[in-house]
Coordinates of C-alpha atoms in Angstrom, one line a residue:
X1189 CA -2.6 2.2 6.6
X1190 CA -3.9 0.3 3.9
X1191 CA -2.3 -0.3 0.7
X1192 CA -3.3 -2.1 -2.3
X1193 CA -2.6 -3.5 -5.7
X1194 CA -2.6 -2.2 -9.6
X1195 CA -5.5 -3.5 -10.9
X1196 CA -9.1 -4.3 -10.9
X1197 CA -10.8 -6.2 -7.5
X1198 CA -12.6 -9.1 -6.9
X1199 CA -16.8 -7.9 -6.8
X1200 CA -19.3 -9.8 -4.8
X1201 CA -22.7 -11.7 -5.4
X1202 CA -24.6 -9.4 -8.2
X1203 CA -21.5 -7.2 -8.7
X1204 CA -19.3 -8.3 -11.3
X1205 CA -16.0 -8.7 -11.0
X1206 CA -12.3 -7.2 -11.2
X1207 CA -9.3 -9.4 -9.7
X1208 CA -6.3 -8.0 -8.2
X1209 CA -2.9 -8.7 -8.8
X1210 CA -0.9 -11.9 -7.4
X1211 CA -1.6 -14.9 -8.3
X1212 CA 1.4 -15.1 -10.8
X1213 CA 4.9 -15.3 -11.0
X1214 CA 6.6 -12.6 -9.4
X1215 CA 9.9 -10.9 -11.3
X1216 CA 13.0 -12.3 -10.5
X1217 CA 14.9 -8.8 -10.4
X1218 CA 18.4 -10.1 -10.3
X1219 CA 20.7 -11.6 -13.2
X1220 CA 18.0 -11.2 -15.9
X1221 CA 19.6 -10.3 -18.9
X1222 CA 17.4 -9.1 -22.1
X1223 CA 14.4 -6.7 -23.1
X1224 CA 12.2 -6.9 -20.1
X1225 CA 9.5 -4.6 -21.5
X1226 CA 6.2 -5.1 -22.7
X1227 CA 3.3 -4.1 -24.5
X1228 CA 1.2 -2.7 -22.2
X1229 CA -2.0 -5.2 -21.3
X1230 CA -5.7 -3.8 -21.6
X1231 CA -7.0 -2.7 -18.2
X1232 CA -10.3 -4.7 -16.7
X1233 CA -13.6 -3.2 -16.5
X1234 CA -14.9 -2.2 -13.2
X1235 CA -16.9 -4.3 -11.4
X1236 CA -20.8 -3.9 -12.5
X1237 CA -19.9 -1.9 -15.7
X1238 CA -22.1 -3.2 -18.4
X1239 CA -20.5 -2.9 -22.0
X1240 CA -21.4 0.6 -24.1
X1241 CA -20.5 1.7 -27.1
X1242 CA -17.7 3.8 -26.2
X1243 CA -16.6 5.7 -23.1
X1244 CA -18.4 8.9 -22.3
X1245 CA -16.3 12.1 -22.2
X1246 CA -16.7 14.5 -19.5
X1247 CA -17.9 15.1 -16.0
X1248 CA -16.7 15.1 -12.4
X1249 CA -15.4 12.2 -10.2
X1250 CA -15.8 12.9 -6.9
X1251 CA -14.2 10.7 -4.5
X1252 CA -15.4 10.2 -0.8
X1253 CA -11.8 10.2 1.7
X1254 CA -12.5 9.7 5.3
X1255 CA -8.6 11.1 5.9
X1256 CA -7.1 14.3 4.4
X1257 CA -4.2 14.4 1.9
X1258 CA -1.4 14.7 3.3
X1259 CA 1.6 16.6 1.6
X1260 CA 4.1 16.5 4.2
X1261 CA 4.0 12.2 3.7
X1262 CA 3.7 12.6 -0.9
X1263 CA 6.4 10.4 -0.8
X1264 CA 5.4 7.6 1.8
X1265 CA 3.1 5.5 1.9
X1266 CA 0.0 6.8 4.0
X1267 CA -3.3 5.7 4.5
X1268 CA -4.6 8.1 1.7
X1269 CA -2.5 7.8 -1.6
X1270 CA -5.0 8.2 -3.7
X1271 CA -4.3 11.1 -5.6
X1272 CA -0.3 9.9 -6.3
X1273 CA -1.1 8.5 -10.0
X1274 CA -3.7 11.3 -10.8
X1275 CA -0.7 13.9 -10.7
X1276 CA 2.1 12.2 -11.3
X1277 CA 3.2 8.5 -13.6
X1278 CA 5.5 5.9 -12.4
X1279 CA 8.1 4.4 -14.5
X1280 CA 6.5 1.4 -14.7
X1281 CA 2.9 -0.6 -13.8
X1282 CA 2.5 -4.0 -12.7
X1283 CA -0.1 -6.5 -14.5
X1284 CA -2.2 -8.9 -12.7
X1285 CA 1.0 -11.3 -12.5
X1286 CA 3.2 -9.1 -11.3
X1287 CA 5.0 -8.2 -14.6
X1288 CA 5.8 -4.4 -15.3
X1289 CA 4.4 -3.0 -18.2
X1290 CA 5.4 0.4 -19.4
X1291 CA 5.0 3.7 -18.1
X1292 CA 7.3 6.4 -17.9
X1293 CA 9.7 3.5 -19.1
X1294 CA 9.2 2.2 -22.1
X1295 CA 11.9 -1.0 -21.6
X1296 CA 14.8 -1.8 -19.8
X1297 CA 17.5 -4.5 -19.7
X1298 CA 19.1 -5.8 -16.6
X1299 CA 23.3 -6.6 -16.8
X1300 CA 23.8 -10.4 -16.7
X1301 CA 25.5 -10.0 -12.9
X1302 CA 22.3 -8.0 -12.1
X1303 CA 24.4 -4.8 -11.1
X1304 CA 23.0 -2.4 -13.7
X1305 CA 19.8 -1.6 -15.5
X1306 CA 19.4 0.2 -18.0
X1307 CA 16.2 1.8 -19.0
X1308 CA 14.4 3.7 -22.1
X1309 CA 12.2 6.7 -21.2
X1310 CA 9.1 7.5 -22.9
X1311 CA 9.5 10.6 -25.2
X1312 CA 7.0 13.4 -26.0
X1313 CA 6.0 13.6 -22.2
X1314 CA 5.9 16.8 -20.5
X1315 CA 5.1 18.3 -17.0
X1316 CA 1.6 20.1 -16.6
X1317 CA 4.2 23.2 -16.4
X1318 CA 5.1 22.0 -20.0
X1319 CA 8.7 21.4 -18.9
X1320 CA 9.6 18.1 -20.7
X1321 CA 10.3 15.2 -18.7
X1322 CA 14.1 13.4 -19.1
X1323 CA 16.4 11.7 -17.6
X1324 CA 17.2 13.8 -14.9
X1325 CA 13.7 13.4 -13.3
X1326 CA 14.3 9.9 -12.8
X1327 CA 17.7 10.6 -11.2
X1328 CA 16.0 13.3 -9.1
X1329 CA 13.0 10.7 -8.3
X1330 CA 15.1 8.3 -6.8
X1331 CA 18.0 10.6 -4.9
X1332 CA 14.5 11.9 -3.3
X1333 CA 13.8 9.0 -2.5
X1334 CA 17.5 8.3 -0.4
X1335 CA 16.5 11.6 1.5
X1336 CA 16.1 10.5 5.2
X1337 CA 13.5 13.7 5.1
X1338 CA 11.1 11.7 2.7
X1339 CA 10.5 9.1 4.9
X1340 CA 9.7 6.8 1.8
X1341 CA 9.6 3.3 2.9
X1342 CA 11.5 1.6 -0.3
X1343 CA 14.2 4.2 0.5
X1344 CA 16.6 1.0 1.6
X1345 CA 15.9 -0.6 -2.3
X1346 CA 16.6 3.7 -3.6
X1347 CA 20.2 3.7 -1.9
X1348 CA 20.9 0.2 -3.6
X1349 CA 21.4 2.5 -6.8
X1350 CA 24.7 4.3 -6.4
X1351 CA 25.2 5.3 -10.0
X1352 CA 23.9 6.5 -12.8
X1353 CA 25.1 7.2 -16.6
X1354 CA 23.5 9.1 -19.0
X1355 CA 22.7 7.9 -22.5
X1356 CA 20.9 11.3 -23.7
X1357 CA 17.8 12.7 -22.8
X1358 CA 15.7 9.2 -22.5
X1359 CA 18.1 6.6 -22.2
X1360 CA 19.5 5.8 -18.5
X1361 CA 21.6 3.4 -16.6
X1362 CA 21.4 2.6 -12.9
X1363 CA 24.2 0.7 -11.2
X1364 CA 23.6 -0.9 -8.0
X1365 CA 25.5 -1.2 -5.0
X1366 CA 24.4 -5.0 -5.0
X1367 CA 21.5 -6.8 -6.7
X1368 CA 18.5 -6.6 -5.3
X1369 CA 15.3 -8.4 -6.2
X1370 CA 12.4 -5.7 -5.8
X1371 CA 14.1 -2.9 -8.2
X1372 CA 10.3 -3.1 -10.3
X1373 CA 8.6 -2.7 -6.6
X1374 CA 10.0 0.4 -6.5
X1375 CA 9.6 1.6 -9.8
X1376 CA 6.0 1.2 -9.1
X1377 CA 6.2 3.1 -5.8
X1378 CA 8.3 5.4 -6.7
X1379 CA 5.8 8.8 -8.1
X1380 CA 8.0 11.5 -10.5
X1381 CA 7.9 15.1 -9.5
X1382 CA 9.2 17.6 -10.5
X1383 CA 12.4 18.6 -9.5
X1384 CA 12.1 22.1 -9.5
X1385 CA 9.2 21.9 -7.2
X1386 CA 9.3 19.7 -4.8
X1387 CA 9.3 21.7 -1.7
X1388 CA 6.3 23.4 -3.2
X1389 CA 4.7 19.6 -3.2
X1390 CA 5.5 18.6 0.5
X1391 CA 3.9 22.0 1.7
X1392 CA 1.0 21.1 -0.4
X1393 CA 1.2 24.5 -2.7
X1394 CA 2.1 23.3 -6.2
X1395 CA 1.8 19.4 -7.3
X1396 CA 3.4 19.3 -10.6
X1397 CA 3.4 16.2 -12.8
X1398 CA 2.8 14.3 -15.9
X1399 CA 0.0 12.4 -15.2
X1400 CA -3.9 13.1 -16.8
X1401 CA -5.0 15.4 -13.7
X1402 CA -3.6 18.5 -12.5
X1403 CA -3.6 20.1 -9.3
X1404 CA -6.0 22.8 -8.4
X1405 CA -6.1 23.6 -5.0
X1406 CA -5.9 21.5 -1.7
X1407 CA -8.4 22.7 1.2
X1408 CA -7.0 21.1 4.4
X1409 CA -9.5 19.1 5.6
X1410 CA -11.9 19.5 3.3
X1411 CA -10.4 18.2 0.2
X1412 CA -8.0 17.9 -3.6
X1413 CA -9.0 19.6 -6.4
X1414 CA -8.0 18.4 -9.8
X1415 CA -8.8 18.9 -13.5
X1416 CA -8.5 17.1 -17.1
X1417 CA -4.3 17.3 -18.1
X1418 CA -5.5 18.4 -21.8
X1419 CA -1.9 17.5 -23.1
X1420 CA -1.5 14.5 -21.5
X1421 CA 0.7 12.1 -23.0
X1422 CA -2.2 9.1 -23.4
X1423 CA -3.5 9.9 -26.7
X1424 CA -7.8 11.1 -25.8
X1425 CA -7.2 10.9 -22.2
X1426 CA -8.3 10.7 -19.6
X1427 CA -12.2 11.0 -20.3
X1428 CA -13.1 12.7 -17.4
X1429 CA -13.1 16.8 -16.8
X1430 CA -11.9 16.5 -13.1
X1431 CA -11.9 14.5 -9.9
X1432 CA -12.4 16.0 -6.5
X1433 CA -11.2 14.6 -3.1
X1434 CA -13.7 14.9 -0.6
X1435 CA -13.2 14.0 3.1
X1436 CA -15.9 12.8 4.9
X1437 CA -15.0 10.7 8.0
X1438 CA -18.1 10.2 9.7
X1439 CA -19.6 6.9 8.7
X1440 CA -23.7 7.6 8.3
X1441 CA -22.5 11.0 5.8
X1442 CA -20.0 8.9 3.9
X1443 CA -22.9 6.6 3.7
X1444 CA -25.5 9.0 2.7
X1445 CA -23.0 10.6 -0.1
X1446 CA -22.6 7.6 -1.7
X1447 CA -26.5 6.5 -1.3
X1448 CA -27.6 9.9 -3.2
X1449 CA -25.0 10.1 -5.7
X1450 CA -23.2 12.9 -4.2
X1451 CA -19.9 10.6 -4.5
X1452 CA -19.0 8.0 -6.7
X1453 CA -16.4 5.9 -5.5
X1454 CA -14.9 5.2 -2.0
X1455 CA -12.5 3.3 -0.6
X1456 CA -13.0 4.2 3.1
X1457 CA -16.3 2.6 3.9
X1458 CA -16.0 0.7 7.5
X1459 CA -16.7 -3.2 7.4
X1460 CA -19.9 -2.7 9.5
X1461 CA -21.8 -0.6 6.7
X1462 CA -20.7 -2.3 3.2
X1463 CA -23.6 -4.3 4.2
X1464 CA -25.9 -1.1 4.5
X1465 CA -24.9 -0.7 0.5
X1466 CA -24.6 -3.8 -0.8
X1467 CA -28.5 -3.8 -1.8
X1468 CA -28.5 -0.4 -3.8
X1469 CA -29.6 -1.0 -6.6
X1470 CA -27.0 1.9 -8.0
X1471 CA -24.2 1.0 -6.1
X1472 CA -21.2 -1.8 -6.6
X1473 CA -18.9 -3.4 -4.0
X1474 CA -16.1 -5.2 -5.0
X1475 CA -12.8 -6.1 -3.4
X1476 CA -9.2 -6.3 -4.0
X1477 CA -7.5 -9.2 -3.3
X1478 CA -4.2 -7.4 -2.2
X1479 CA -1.7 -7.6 0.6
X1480 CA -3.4 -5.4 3.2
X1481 CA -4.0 -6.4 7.0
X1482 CA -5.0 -5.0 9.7
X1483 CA -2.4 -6.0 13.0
X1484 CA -1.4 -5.4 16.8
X1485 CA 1.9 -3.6 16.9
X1486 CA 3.8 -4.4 20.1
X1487 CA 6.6 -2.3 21.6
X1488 CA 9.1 -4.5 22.3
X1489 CA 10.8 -1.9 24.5
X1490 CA 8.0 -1.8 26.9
X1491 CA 8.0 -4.2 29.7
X1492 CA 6.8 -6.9 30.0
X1493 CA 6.3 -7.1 26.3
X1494 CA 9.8 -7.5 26.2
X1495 CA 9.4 -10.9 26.6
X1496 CA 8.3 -13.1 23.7
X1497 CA 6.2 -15.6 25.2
X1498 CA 3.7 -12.3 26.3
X1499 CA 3.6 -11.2 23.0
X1500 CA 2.6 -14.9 21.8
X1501 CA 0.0 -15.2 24.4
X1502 CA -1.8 -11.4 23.2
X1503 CA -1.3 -13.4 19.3
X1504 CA -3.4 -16.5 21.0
X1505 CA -5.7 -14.1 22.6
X1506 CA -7.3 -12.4 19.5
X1507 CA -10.0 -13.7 18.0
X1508 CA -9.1 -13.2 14.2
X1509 CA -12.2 -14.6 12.8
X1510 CA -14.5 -12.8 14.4
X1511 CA -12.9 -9.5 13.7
X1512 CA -13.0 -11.0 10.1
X1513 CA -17.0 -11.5 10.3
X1514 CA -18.6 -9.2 12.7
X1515 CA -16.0 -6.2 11.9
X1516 CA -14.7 -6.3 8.8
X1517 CA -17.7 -7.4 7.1
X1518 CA -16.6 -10.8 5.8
X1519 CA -14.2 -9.2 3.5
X1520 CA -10.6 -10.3 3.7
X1521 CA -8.6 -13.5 5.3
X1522 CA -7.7 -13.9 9.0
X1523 CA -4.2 -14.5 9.2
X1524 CA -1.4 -14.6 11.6
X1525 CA 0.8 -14.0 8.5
X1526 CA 1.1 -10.6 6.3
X1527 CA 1.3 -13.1 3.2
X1528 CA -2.0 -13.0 0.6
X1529 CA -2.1 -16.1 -0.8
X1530 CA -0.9 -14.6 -3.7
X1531 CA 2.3 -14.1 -2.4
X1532 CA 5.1 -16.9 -2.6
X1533 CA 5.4 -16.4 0.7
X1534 CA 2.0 -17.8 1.3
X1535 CA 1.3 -21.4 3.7
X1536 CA -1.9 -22.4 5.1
X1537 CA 0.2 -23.5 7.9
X1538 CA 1.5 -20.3 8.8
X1539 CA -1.4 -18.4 8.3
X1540 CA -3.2 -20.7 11.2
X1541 CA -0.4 -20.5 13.5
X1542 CA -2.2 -18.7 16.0
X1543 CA -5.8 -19.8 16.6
X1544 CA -7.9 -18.0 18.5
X1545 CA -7.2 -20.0 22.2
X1546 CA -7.7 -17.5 25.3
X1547 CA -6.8 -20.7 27.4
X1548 CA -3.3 -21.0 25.8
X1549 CA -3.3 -17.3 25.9
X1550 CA -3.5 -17.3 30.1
X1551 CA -1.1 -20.0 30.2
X1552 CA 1.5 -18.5 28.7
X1553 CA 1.1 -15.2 30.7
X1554 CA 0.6 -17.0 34.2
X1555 CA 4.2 -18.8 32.9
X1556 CA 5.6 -15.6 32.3
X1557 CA 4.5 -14.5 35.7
X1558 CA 1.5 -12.6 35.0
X1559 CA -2.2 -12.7 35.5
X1560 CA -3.2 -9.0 34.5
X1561 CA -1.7 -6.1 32.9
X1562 CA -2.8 -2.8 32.3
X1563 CA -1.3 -1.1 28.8
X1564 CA -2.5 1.4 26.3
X1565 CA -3.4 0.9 22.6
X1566 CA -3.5 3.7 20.0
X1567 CA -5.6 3.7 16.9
X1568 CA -6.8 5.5 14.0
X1569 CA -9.9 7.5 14.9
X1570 CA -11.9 6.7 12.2
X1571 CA -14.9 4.5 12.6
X1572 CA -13.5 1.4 10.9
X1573 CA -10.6 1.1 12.8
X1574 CA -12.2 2.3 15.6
X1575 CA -13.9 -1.2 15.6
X1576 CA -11.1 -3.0 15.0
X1577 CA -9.4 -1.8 18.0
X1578 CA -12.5 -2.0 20.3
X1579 CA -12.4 -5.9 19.1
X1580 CA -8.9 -6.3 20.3
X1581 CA -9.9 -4.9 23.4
X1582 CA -12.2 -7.2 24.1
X1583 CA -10.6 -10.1 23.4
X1584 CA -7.6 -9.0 25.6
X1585 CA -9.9 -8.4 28.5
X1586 CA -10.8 -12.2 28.2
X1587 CA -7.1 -13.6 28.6
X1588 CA -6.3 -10.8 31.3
X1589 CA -5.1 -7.4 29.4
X1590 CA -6.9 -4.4 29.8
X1591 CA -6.3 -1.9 27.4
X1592 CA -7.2 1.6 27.2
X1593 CA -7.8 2.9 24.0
X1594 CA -5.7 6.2 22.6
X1595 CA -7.6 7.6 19.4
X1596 CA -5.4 9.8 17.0
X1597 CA -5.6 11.1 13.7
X1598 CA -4.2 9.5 11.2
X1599 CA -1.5 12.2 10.1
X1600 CA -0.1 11.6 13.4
X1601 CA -0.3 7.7 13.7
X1602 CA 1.7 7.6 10.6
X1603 CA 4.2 9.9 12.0
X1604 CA 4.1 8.1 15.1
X1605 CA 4.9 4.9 13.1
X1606 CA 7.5 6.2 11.5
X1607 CA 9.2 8.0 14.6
X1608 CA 8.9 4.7 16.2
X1609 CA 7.0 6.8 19.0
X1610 CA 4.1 4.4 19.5
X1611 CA 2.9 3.2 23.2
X1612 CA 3.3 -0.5 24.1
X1613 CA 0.3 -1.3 21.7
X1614 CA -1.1 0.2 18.6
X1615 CA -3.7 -1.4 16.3
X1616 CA -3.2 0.0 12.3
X1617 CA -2.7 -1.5 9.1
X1618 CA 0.0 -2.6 6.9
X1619 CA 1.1 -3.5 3.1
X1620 CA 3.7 -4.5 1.3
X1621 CA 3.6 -7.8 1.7
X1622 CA 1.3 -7.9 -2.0
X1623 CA 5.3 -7.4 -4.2
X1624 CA 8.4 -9.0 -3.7
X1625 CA 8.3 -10.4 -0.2
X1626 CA 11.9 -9.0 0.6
X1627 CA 10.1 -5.1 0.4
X1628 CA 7.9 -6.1 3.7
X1629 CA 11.1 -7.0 5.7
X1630 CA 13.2 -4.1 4.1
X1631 CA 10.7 -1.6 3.4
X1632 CA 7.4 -1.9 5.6
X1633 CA 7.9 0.5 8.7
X1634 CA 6.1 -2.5 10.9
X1635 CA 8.7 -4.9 9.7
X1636 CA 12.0 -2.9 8.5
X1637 CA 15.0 -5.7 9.7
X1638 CA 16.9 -2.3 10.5
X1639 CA 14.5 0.0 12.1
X1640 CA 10.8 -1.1 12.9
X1641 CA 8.3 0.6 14.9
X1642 CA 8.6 -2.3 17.7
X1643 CA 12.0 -1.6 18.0
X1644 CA 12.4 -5.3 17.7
X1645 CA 16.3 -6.0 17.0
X1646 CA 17.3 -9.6 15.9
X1647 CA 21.0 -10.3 14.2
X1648 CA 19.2 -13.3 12.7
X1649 CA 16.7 -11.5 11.4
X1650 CA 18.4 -8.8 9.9
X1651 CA 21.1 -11.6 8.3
X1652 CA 17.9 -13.6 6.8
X1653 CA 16.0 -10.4 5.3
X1654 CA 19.5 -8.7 3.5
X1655 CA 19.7 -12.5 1.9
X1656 CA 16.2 -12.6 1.1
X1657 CA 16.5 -9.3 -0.3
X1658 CA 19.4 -9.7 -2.6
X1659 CA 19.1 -13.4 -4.0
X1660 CA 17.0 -13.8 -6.5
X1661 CA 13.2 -14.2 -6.1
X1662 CA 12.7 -18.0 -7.4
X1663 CA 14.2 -20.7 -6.6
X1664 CA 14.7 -23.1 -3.3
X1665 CA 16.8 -21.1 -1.5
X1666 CA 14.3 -17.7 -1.9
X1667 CA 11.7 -19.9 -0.4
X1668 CA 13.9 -20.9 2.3
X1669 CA 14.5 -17.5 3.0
X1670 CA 10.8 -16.5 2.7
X1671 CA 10.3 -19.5 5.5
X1672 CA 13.0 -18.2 7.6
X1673 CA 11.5 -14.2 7.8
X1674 CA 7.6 -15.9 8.6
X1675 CA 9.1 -17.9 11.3
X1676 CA 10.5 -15.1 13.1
X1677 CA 7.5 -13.1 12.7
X1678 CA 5.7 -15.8 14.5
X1679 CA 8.3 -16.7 16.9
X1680 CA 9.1 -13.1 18.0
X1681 CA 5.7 -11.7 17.7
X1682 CA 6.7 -8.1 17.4
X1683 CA 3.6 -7.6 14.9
X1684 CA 0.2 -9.7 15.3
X1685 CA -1.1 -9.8 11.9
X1686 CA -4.9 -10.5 12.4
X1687 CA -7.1 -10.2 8.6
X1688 CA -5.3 -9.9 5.4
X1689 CA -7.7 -7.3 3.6
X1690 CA -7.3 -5.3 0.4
X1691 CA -9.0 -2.3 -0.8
X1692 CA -12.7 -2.4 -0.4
X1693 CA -13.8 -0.6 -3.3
X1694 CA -17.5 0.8 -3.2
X1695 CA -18.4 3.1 -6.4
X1696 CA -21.3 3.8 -8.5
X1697 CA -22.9 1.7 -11.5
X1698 CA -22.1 3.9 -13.6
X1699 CA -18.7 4.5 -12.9
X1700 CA -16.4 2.6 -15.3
X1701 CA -12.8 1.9 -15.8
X1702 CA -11.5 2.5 -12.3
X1703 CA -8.2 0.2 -11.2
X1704 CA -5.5 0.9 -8.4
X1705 CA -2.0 0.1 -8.7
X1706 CA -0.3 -2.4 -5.8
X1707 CA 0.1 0.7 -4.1
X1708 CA -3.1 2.4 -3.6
X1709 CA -2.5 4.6 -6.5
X1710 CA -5.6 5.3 -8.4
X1711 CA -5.8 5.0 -11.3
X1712 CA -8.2 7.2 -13.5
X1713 CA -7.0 7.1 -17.2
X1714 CA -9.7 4.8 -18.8
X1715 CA -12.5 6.1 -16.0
X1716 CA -15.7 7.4 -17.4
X1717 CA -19.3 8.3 -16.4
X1718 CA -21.8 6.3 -18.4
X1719 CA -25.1 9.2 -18.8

């Protein structure tokens, strides 16, 4: 499932342009004494917007989904997170260099041994419910986060803080079990319900936050319904009336929504079309430069993929740039790494590791004593990564591995992920690699050091990720660490990362103001409709 950055994308050719988060200096997180807020930084214009006189009020948004919403996964990470910042804030929001600005907190100071942070709460905010939002949300927003039940991914970086102390209604100070240097990852993940609520949330019959929209109705498989939060706590916003969610997972109708103005703005368009809309004269595409990527997940359990050297010789056996060019579009990176280059993490090196080589490929499966195998590959049933696994399929043919493909909704997939239920091969993809490197290996459900879907186990590996996670994020030793956790991807070869790809954004000229946050979270507040 895809998953992006806070900010505005990169557009192509006559589309103008809005660059996504990364190329900066990332926040250390541990041992930073002082005031670590911030005025908050003006938001870039969408891509194609032409300068107006001032934002139009009014109107509807409607968003074309090619997967549902689904409430059972609110608090992970799925492949359709729209909707999280529309309802609800987070305490903070990351700029284009990766520093937090404010949201729901307004500052915060670490302790000088990096143990504690305390933070200042925005005052005058309440729920759509009118309830006013405290200190106890927060404290409520990350114990949810511990719950096994919630299946968050940054729940490892949540049960780092073991404490908290009350300073009033909107003062509050965490205490951590040890430092950890992806505290602000989290705060940007983490979404604030309502306490009272939240079972209403996960069954998808009351959504209940302080963010500019508020929940309507939800029509399973159809689509989210939300309106204008009239006392939201952004002085005259948001500008637009309402926003609806509409699924529509068959390429040629998504296409033809977007074509006739029906929808606005989608994120879901597969590779194979953007070209379709990139000549419209009404129509913009731009792209986030973010930490997505598409990848092969291999069960290390399954034999013979137990054995490293077959797992290097399917990474060998893919042809990464020509998933990048006849699948995807053009749009992205082909990788053998999860890293964007804006991530410190980041070599050129590493990132060519595995060439395309079907030669080297059969080698190394004739060493390990095979010449053919015969093993099943599950993937999202929706048309763009339907291609993507139909391309790995074909490239696995070449070097002897015949695949048969599994389609399955994307509810289940991510369930599956998360289980740690998948068959020897599954083709999805992943983020968190776009924030503090040390979230991938401790957060990602791909690559958690303690329990991935591969079911790869490596004392190493779990030794280098806790000290990567828990040092701070500069220095020589950090970039050690970062080497250490991208050779052991490579070398054990658990997941094949093929095209690093953020959000491809496709919306309407006249749609203004639209940015996403590094998680997917869109975000609406300075959106408008030009007439």
């Amino acid at each position: 499932m895809t998953e992006l950055y806070p900010t505005t994308p990169t557009a192509l050719s006559r589309r103008t342009t809005l660059r996504a988060a990364g190329g900066g200096t990332l926040l250390l997180g541990l041992g930073l004494a002082g005031c670590r807020s911030a005025v908050a930084e003006g938001e870039s214009e969408q891509p194609g917007a032409k300068a107006t006189a001032a934002p139009r009020r009014g109107g509807t948004l409607t968003v074309a989904v090619n997967s549902d919403f689904t409430p059972s996964l609110l608090f992970a990470q799925s492949g359709q997170s729209l909707q999280q910042r529309l309802v609800y804030n987070t305490l903070v929001r990351y700029d284009d260099r990766l520093k937090p600005q404010p949201e729901l907190a307004t500052s915060w100071e670490y302790a000088q041994d990096g143990r504690s942070l305390t933070l200042k709460l925005r005052t005058g905010v309440t729920y759509h419910d009118g309830r006013p939002f405290t200190a106890d949300d927060v404290i409520f927003a990350v114990k949810n986060l511990q719950n096994p039940l919630r299946a968050a991914q940054l729940r490892a970086t949540a049960a780092a803080i073991t404490g908290f102390e009350k300073r009033g209604d909107h003062e509050l100070v965490l205490k951590l079990a040890h430092p950890v240097n992806n505290l602000f990852d989290l705060f940007e993940f983490m979404i604030i319900t309502d306490r009272h609520s939240v079972e209403d949330a996960v069954a998808g019959r009351k959504l209940n936050g302080t963010g500019p929209f508020k929940f309507t109705n939800w029509s399973p498989g159809t689509g989210l319904s939300l309106t204008r939060n009239e006392k939201y706590w952004q002085p005259d916003r948001p500008y637009l009336d309402a926003v609806e969610f509409r699924v529509i997972a068959q390429a040629d109708a998504l296409l033809s929504s977007l074509r006739t103005g029906q929808t606005q703005l989608s994120y879901g368009v597969p590779g194979r079309n953007l070209a379709v809309l990139a000549a419209h004269p009404d129509l913009v595409i731009s792209e986030y430069s973010t930490g997505g990527a598409h990848y092969l997940g291999v069960n290390t359990t399954v034999a013979p993929l137990n054995d490293k050297t077959v797992r290097q010789a399917l990474a060998w056996g893919i042809d990464r740039e020509r998933i990048l060019k006849q699948v995807l579009g053009g749009y992205g990176l082909a990788s053998a790494t999860p890293w964007p280059k804006s991530s410190p993490a980041f070599s050129e090196a590493a990132r060519t590791h595995y060439t395309y080589d079907p030669g080297k490929a059969r080698e190394l499966l004739k060493s390990a004593g095979h010449t053919r195998l015969d093993l099943p590959l599950l993937h999202i049933n929706l048309p763009g990564d339907t291609a993507v696994a139909e391309a790995v399929q074909y490239d696995l043919k070449q070097i002897g591995v015949h695949v048969t493909l599994e389609p399955t909704d994307p509810a289940t997939a991510q369930k599956n992920l998360i289980s740690q239920s998948m068959p020897a091969l599954w083709t999805m993809s992943h983020s968190f690699a776009q924030v503090q490197p040390s979230t991938l290996a401790v957060s990602a459900y791909p690559f958690n050091e303690a329990k991935n879907t591969s079911r790869f186990r490596s004392a190493h590996y779990t030794e280098v990720v806790r000290e990567a996670w828990t040092t701070p994020g500069a220095g020589a030793r950090a970039n050690a660490l970062r080497q250490q956790i991208t050779d052991t991807l490579l070398d054990e070869a658990f997941i094949i990362d093929l095209v690093i790809r953020g959000s491809v954004q496709v919306a309407a000229e006249k749609l203004h103001g639209v940015t996403l946050n590094k998680f997917s979270y869109l975000n609406l507040d300075n959106a408008y409709l030009a007439g």
